[in-house]
PDB file of C-alpha atoms and ligand atoms in Angstrom:
ATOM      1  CA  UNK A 232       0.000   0.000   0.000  1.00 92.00           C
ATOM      2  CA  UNK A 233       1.287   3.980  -0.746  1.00 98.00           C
ATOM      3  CA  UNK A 234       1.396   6.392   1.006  1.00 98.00           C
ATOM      4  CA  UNK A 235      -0.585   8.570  -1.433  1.00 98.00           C
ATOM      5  CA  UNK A 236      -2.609   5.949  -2.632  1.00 98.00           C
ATOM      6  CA  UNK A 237      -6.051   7.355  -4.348  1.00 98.00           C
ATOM      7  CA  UNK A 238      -4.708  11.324  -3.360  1.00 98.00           C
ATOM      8  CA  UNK A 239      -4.692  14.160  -6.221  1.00 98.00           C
ATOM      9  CA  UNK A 240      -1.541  16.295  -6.460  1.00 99.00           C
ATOM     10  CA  UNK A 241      -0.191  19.315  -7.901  1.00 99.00           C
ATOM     11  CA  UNK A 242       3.932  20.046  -7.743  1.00 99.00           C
ATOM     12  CA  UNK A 243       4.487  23.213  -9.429  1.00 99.00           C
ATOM     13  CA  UNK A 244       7.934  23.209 -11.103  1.00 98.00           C
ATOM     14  CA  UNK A 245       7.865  19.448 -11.559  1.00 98.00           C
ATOM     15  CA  UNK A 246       9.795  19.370 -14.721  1.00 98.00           C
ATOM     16  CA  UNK A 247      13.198  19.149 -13.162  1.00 98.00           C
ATOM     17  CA  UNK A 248      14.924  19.066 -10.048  1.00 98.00           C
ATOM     18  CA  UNK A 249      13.443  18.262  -6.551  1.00 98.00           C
ATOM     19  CA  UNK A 250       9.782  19.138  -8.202  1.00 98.00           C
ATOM     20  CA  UNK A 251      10.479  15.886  -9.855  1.00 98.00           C
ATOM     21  CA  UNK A 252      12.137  13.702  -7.388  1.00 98.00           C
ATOM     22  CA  UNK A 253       9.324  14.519  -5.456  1.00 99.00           C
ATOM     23  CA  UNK A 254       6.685  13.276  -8.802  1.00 99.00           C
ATOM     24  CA  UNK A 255       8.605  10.035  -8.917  1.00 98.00           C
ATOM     25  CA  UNK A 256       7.899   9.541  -5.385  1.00 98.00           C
ATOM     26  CA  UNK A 257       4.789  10.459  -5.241  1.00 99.00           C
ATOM     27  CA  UNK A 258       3.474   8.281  -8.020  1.00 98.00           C
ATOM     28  CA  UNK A 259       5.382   5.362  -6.547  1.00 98.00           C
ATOM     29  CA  UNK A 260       3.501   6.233  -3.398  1.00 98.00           C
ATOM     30  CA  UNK A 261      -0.170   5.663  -5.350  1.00 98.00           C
ATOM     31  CA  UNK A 262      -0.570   9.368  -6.263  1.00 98.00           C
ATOM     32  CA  UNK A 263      -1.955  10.646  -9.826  1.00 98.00           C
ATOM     33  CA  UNK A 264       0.386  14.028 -10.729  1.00 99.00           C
ATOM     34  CA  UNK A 265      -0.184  17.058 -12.377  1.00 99.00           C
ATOM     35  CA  UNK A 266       3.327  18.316 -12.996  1.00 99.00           C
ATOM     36  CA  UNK A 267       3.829  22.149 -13.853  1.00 99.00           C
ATOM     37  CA  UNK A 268       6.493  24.229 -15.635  1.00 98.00           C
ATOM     38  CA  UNK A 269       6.533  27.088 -18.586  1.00 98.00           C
ATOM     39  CA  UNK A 270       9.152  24.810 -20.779  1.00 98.00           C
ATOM     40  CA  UNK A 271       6.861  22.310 -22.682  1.00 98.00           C
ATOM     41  CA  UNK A 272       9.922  20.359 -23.864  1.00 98.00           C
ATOM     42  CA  UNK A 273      10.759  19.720 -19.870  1.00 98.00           C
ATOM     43  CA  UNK A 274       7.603  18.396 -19.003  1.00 98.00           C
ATOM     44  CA  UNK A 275       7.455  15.756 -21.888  1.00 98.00           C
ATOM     45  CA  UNK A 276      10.750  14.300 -21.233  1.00 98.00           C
ATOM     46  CA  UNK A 277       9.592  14.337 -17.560  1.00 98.00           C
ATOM     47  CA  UNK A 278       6.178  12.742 -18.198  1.00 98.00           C
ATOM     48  CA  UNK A 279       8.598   9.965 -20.238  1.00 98.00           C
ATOM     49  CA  UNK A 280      10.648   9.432 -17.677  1.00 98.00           C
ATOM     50  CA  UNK A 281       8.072   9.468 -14.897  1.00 98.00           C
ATOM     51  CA  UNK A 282       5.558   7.370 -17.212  1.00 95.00           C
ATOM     52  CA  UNK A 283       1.975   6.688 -15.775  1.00 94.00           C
ATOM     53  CA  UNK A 284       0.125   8.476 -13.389  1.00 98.00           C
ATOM     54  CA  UNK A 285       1.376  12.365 -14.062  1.00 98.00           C
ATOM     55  CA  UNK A 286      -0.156  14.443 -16.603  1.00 98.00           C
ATOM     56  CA  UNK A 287       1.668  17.672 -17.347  1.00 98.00           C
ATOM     57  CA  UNK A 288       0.341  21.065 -17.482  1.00 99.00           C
ATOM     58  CA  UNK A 289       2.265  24.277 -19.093  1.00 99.00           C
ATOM     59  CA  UNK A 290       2.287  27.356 -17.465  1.00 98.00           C
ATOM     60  CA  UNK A 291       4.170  30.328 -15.502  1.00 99.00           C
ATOM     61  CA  UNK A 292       3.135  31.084 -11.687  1.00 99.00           C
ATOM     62  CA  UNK A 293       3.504  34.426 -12.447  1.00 98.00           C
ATOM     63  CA  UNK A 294       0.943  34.698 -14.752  1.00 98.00           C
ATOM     64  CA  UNK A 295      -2.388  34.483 -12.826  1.00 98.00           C
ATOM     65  CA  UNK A 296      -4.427  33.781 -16.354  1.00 98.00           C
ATOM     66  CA  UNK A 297      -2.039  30.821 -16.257  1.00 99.00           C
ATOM     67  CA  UNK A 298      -2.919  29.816 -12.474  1.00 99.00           C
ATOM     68  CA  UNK A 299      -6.407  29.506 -13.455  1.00 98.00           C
ATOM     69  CA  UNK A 300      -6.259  27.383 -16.310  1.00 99.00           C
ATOM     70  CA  UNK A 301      -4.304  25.319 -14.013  1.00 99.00           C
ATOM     71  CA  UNK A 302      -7.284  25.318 -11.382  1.00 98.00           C
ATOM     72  CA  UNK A 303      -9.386  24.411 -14.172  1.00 98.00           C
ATOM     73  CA  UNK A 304      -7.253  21.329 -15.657  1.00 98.00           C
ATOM     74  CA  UNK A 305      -7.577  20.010 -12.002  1.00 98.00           C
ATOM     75  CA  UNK A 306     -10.983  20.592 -11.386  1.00 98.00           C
ATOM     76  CA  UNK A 307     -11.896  19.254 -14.444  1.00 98.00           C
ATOM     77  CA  UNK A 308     -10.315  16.372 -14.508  1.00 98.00           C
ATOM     78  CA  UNK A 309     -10.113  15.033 -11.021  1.00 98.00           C
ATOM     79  CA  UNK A 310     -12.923  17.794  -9.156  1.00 98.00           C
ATOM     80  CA  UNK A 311     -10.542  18.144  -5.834  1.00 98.00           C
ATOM     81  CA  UNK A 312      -7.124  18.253  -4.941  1.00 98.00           C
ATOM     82  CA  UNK A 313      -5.549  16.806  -1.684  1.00 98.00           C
ATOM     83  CA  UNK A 314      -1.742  17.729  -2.056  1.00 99.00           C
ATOM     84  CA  UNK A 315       0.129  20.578  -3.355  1.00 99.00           C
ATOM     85  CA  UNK A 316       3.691  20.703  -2.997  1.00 99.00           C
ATOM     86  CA  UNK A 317       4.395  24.821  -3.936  1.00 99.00           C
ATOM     87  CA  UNK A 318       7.660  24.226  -5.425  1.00 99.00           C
ATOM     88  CA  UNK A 319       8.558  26.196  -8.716  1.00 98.00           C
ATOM     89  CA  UNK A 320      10.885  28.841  -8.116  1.00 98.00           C
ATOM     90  CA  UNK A 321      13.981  30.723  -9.388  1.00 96.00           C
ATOM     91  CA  UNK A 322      16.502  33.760  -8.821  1.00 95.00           C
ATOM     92  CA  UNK A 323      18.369  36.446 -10.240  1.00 94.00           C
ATOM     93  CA  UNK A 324      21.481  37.209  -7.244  1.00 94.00           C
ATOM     94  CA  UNK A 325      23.232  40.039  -7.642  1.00 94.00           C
ATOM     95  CA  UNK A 326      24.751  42.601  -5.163  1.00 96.00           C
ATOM     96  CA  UNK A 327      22.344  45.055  -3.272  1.00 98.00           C
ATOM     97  CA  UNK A 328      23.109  47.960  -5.364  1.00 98.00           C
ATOM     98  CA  UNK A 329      22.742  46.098  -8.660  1.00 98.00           C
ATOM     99  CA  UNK A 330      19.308  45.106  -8.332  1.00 98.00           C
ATOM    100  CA  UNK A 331      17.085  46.156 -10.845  1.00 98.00           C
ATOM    101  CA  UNK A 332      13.522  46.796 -10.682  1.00 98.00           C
ATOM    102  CA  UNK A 333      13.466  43.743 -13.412  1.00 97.00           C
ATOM    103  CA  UNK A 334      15.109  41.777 -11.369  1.00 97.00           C
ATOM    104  CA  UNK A 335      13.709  42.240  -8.389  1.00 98.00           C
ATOM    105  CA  UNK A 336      10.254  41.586 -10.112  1.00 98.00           C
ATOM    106  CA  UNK A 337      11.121  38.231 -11.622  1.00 98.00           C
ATOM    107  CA  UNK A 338      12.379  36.708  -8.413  1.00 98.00           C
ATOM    108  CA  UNK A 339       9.349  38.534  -6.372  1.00 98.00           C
ATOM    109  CA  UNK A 340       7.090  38.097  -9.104  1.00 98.00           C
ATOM    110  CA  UNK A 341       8.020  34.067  -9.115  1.00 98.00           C
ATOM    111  CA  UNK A 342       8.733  33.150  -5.604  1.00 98.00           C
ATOM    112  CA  UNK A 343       6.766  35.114  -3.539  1.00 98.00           C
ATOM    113  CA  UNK A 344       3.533  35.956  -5.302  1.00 98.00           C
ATOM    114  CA  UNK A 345       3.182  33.667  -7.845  1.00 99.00           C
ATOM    115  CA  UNK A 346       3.801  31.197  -4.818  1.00 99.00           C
ATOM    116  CA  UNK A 347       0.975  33.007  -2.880  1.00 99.00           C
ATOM    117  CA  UNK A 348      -1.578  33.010  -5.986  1.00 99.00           C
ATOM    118  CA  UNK A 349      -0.535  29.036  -6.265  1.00 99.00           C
ATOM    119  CA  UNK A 350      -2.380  28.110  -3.493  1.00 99.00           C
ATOM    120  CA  UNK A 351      -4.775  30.879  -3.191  1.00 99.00           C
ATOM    121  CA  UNK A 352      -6.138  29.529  -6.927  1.00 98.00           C
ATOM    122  CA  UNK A 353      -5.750  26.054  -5.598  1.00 99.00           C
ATOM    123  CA  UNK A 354      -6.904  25.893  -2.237  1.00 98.00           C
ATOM    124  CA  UNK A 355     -10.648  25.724  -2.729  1.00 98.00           C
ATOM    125  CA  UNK A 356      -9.940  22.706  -4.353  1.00 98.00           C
ATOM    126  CA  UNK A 357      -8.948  21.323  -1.007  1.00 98.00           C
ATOM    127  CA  UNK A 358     -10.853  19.153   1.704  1.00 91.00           C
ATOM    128  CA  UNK A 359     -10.309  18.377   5.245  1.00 97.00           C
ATOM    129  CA  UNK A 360      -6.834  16.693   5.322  1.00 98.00           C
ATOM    130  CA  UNK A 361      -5.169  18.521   2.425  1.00 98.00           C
ATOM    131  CA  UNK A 362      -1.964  19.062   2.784  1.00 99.00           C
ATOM    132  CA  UNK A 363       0.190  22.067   1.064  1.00 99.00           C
ATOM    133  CA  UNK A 364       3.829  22.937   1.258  1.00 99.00           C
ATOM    134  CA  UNK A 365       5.746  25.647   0.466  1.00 99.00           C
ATOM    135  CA  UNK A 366       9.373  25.670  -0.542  1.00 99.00           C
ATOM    136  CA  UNK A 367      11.391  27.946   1.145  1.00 99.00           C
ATOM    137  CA  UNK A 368      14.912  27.826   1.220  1.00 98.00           C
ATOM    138  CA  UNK A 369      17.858  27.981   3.962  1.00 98.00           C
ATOM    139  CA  UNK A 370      18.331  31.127   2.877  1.00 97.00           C
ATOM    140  CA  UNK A 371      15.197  32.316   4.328  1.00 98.00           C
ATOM    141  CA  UNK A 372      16.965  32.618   8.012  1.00 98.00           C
ATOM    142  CA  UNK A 373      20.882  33.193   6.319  1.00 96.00           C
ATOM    143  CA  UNK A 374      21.893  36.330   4.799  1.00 95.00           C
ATOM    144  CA  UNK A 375      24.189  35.850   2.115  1.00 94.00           C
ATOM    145  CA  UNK A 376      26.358  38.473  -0.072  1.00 95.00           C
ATOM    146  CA  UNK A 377      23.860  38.474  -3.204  1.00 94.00           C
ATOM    147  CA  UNK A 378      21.014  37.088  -2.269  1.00 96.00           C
ATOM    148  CA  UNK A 379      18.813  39.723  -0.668  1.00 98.00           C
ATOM    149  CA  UNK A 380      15.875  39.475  -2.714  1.00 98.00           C
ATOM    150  CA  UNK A 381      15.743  35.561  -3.116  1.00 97.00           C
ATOM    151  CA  UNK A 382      16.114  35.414   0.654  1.00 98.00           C
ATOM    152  CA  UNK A 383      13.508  37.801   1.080  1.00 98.00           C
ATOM    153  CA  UNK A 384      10.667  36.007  -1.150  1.00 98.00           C
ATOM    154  CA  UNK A 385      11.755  32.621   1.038  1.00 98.00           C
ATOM    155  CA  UNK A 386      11.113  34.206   4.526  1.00 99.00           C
ATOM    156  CA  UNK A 387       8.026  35.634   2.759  1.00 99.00           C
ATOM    157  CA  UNK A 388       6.820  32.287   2.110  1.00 99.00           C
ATOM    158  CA  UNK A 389       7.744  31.189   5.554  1.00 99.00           C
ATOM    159  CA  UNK A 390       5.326  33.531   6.928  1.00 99.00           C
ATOM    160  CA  UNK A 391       3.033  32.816   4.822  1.00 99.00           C
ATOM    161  CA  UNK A 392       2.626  29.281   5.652  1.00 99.00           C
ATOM    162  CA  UNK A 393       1.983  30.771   9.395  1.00 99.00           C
ATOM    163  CA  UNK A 394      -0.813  32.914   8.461  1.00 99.00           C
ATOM    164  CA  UNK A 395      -2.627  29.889   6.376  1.00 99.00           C
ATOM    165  CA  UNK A 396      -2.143  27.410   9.395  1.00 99.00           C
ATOM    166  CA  UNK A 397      -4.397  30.246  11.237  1.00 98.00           C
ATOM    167  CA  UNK A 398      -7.007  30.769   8.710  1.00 98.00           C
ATOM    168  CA  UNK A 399      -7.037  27.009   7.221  1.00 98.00           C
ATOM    169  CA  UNK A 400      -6.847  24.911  10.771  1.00 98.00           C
ATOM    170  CA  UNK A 401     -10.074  24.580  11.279  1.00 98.00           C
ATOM    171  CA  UNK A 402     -10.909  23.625   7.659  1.00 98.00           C
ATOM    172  CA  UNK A 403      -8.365  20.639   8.527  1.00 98.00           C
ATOM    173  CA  UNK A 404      -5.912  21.899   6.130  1.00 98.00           C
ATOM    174  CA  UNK A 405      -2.671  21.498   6.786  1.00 99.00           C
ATOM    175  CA  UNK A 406       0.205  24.250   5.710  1.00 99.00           C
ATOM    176  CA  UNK A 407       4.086  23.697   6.230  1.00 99.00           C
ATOM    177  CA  UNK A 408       6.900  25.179   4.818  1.00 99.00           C
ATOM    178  CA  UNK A 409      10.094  23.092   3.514  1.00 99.00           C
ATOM    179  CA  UNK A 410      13.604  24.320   3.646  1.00 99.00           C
ATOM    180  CA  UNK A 411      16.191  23.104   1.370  1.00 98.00           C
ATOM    181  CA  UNK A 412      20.162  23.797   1.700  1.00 98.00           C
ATOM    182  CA  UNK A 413      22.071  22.976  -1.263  1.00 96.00           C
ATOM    183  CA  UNK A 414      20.179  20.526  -3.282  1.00 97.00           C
ATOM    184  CA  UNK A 415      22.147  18.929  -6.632  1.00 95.00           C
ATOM    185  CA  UNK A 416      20.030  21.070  -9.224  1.00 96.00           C
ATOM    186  CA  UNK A 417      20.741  23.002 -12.350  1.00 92.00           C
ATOM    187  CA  UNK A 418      19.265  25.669 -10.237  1.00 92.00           C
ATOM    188  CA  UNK A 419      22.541  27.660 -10.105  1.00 88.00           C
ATOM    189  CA  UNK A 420      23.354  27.441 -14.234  1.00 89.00           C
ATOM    190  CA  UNK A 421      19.607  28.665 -14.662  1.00 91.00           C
ATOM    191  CA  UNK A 422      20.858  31.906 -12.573  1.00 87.00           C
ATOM    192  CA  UNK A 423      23.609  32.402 -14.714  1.00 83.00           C
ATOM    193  CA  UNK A 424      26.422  31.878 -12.685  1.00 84.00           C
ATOM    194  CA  UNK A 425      29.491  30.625 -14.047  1.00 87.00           C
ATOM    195  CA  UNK A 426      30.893  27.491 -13.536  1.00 91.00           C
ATOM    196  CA  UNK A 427      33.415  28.440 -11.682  1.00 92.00           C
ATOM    197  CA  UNK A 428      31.184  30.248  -9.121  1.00 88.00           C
ATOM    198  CA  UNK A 429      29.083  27.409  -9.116  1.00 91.00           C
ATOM    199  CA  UNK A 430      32.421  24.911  -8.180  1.00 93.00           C
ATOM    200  CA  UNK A 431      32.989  27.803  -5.660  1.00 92.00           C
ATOM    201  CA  UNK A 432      29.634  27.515  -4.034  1.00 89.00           C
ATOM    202  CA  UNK A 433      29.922  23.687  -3.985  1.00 92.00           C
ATOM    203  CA  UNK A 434      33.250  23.442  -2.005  1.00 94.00           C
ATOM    204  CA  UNK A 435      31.806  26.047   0.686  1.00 92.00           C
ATOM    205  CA  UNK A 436      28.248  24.376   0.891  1.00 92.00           C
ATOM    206  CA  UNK A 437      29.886  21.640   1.414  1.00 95.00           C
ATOM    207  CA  UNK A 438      32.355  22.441   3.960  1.00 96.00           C
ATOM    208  CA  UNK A 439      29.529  23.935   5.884  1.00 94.00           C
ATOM    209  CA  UNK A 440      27.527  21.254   5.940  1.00 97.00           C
ATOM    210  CA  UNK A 441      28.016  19.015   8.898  1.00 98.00           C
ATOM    211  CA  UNK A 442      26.779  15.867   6.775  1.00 98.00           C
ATOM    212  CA  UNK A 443      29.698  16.709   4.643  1.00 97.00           C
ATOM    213  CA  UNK A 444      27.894  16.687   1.317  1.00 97.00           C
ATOM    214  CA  UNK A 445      25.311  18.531  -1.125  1.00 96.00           C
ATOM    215  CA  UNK A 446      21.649  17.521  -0.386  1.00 98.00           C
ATOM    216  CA  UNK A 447      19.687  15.260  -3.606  1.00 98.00           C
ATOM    217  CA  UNK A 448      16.153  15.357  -5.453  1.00 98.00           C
ATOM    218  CA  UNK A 449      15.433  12.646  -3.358  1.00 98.00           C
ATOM    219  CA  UNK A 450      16.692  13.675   0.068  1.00 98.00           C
ATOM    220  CA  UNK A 451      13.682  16.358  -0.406  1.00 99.00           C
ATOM    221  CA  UNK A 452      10.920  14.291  -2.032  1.00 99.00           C
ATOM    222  CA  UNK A 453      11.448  12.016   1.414  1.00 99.00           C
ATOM    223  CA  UNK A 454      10.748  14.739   3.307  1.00 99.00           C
ATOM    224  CA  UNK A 455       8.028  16.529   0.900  1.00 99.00           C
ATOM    225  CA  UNK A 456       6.109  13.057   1.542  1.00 99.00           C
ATOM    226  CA  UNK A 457       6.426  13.321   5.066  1.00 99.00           C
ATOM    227  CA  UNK A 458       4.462  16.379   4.615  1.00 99.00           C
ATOM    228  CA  UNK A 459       2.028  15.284   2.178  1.00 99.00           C
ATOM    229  CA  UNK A 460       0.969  12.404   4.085  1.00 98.00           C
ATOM    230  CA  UNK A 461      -0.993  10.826   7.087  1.00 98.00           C
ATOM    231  CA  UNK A 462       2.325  10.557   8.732  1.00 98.00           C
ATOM    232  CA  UNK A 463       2.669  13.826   9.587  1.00 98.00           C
ATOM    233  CA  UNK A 464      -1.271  14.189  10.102  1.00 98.00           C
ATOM    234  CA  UNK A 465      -0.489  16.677  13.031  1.00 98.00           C
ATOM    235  CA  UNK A 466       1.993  18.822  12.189  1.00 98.00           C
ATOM    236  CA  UNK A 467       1.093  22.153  10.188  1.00 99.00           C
ATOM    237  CA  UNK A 468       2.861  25.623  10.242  1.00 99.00           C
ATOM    238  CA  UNK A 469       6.529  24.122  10.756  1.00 99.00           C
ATOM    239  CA  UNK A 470       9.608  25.117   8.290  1.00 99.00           C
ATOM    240  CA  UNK A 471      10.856  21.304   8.131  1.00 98.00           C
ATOM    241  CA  UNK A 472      15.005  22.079   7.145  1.00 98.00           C
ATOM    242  CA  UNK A 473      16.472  20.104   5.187  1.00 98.00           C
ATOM    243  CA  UNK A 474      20.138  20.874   4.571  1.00 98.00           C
ATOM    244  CA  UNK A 475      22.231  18.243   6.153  1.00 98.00           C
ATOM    245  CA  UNK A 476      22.851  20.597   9.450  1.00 98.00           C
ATOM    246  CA  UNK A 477      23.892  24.111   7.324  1.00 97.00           C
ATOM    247  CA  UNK A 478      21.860  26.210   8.967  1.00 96.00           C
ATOM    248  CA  UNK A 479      22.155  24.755  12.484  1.00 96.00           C
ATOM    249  CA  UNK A 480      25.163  25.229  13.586  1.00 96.00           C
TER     250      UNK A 480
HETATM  251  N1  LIG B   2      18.680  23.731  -5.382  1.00 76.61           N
HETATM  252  C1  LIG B   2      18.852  24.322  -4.224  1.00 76.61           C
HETATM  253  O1  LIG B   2      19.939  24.281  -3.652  1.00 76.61           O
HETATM  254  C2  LIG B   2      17.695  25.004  -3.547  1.00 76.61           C
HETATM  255  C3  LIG B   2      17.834  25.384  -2.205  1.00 76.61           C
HETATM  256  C4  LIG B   2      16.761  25.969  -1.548  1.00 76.61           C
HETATM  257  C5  LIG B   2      15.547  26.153  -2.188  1.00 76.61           C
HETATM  258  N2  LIG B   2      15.431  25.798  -3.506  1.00 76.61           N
HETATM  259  C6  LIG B   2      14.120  25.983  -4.132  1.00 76.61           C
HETATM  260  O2  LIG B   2      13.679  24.756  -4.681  1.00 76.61           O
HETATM  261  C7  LIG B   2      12.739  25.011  -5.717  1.00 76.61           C
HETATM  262  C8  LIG B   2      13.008  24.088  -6.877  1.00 76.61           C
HETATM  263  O3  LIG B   2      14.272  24.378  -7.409  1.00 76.61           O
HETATM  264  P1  LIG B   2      15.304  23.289  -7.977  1.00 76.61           P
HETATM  265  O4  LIG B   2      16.569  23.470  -7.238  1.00 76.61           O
HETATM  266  O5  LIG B   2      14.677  21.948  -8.037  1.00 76.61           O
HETATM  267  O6  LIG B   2      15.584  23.914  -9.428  1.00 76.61           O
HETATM  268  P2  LIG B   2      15.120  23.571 -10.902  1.00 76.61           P
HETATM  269  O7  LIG B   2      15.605  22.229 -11.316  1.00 76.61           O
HETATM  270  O8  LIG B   2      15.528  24.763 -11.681  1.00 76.61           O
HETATM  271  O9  LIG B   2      13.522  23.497 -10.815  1.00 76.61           O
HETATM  272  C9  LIG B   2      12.707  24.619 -10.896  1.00 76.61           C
HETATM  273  C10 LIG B   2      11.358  24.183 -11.441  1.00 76.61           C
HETATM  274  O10 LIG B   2      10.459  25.299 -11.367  1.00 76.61           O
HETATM  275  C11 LIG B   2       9.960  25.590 -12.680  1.00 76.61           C
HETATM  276  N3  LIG B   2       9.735  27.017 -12.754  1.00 76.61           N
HETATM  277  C12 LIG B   2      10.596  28.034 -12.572  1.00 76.61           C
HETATM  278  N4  LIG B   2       9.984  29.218 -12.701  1.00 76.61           N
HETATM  279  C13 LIG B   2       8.686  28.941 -12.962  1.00 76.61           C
HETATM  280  C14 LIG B   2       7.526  29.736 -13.205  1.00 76.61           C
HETATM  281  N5  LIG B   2       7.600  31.071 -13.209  1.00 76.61           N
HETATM  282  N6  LIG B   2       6.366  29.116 -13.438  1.00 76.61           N
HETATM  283  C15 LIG B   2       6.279  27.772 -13.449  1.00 76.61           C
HETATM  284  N7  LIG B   2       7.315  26.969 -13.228  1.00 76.61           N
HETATM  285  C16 LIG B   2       8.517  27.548 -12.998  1.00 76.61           C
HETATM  286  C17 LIG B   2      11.041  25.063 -13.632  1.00 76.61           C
HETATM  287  O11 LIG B   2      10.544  24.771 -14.932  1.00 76.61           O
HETATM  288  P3  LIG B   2      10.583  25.871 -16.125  1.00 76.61           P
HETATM  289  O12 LIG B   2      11.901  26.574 -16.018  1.00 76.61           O
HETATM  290  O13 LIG B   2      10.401  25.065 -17.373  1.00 76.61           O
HETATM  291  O14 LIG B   2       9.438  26.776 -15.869  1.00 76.61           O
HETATM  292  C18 LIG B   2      11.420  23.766 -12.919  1.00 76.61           C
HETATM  293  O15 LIG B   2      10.462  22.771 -13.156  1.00 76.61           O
HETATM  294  C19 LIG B   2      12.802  26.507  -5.993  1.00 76.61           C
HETATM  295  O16 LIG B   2      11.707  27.157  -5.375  1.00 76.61           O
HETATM  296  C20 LIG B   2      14.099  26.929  -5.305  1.00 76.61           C
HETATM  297  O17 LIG B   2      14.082  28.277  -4.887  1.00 76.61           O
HETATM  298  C21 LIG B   2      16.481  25.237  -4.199  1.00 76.61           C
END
């Protein structure tokens, strides 16, 4: 028997990374999929490798025409949702007084209120013991040399998972937040740092990280399961860390 067996759920950015660990796991676990991302080509060779029991659906969190065509794939085609794992999410780093008003729009724009409209245009979808989390990030309690608006959208969404455990308790709905460290993800190339930074960022992660080593897709969809299921039936406005000690000491 799953874990997920019979539930309905939604990972936005499930195309790559720790969006799609957490699919593979998930449909292992019994659950049908919708996967999201704005790269059609992603999806498909994720649906491939995933094969049955995720359908994929194309669109940008930013865009709230986009967030409710996605409510309406799901209510159409299963009529309620019990899991959504908040997930798609991106950055463009750069040092306080290079910030641009572009930039600070795409990374607010993407993490913090297309994260927020996510689950505003999802959660009527959702019955007593629904389950939603939010990825946050480490860097939602750090500060870090280029990083201040990422960091900012992440404690953002950390809050926010506090104010929809008040309001969403007593419908039974359960909201946590999960924080990553340093997951293995083309994350960093998407951002446009160079290689070299990126080897740079490795060797320090990693020497910070008590565990000794970078964190994996599937290190997070264990925990994003955790979440999503009975097992954690009594836990809701927590940010669960998962970053192999970083942050702790
Ligand atoms: N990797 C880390 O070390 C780390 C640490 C802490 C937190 N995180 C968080 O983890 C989450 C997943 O990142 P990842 O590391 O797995 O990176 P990833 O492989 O780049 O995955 C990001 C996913 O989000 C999708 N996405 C990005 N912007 C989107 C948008 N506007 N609308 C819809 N989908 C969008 C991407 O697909 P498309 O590009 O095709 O849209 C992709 O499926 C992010 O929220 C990130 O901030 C990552």
């Amino acid at each position: 028997m799953g874990k997920l067996d019979g539930k309905i759920a939604v990972i936005t950015g499930g195309s790559t990374g720790m969006g799609l660990a957490t699919a593979k796991l998930f449909v292992l676990e019994g659950a049908q999929v919708v996967i999201t991302g704005r790269d059609q080509g992603a999806l498909d060779v994720a649906v491939r490798d995933i094969g049955k029991g995720v359908q994929p659906f194309c669109g940008d969190i930013s865009k709230l025409a986009d967030l409710d065509a996605l409510r309406a794939f799901v209510e159409h085609r299963y009529g309620r949702l019990d899991v959504l794992f908040a997930n798609a999410g991106g950055a463009k780093p750069g040092m306080f007084e290079d910030v641009s008003d572009e930039d600070f729009d795409f990374t607010v724009g993407t993490n913090f209120k297309g994260t927020f409209f996510s689950v505003q245009r999802l959660i009527s979808l959702m019955s007593t013991g629904g389950s939603i989390i939010l990825n946050t990030s480490i860097q939602g309690v750090r500060g870090t040399a280029g990083l201040s608006v990422y960091s900012a959208t992440k404690a953002a969404l950390r809050s926010l998972a506090r104010s929809l455990t008040a309001e969403y308790g007593s419908r039974g709905i359960r909201i946590n937040a999960m924080a990553p460290g340093y997951i293995d993800t083309d994350i960093m190339r998407k951002t446009g740092l160079s290689e070299e930074m990126i080897r740079e960022m490795n060797v320090q992660a990693i020497d910070h990280t008590p565990l000794g080593r970078k964190g994996t897709g599937h290190d997070i969809a264990k925990t994003v399961l955790f979440l999503a299921s009975d097992d954690s039936e009594f836990i809701t406005g927590v940010e669960l860390t998962v970053d192999g000690g970083w942050a702790q000491v």
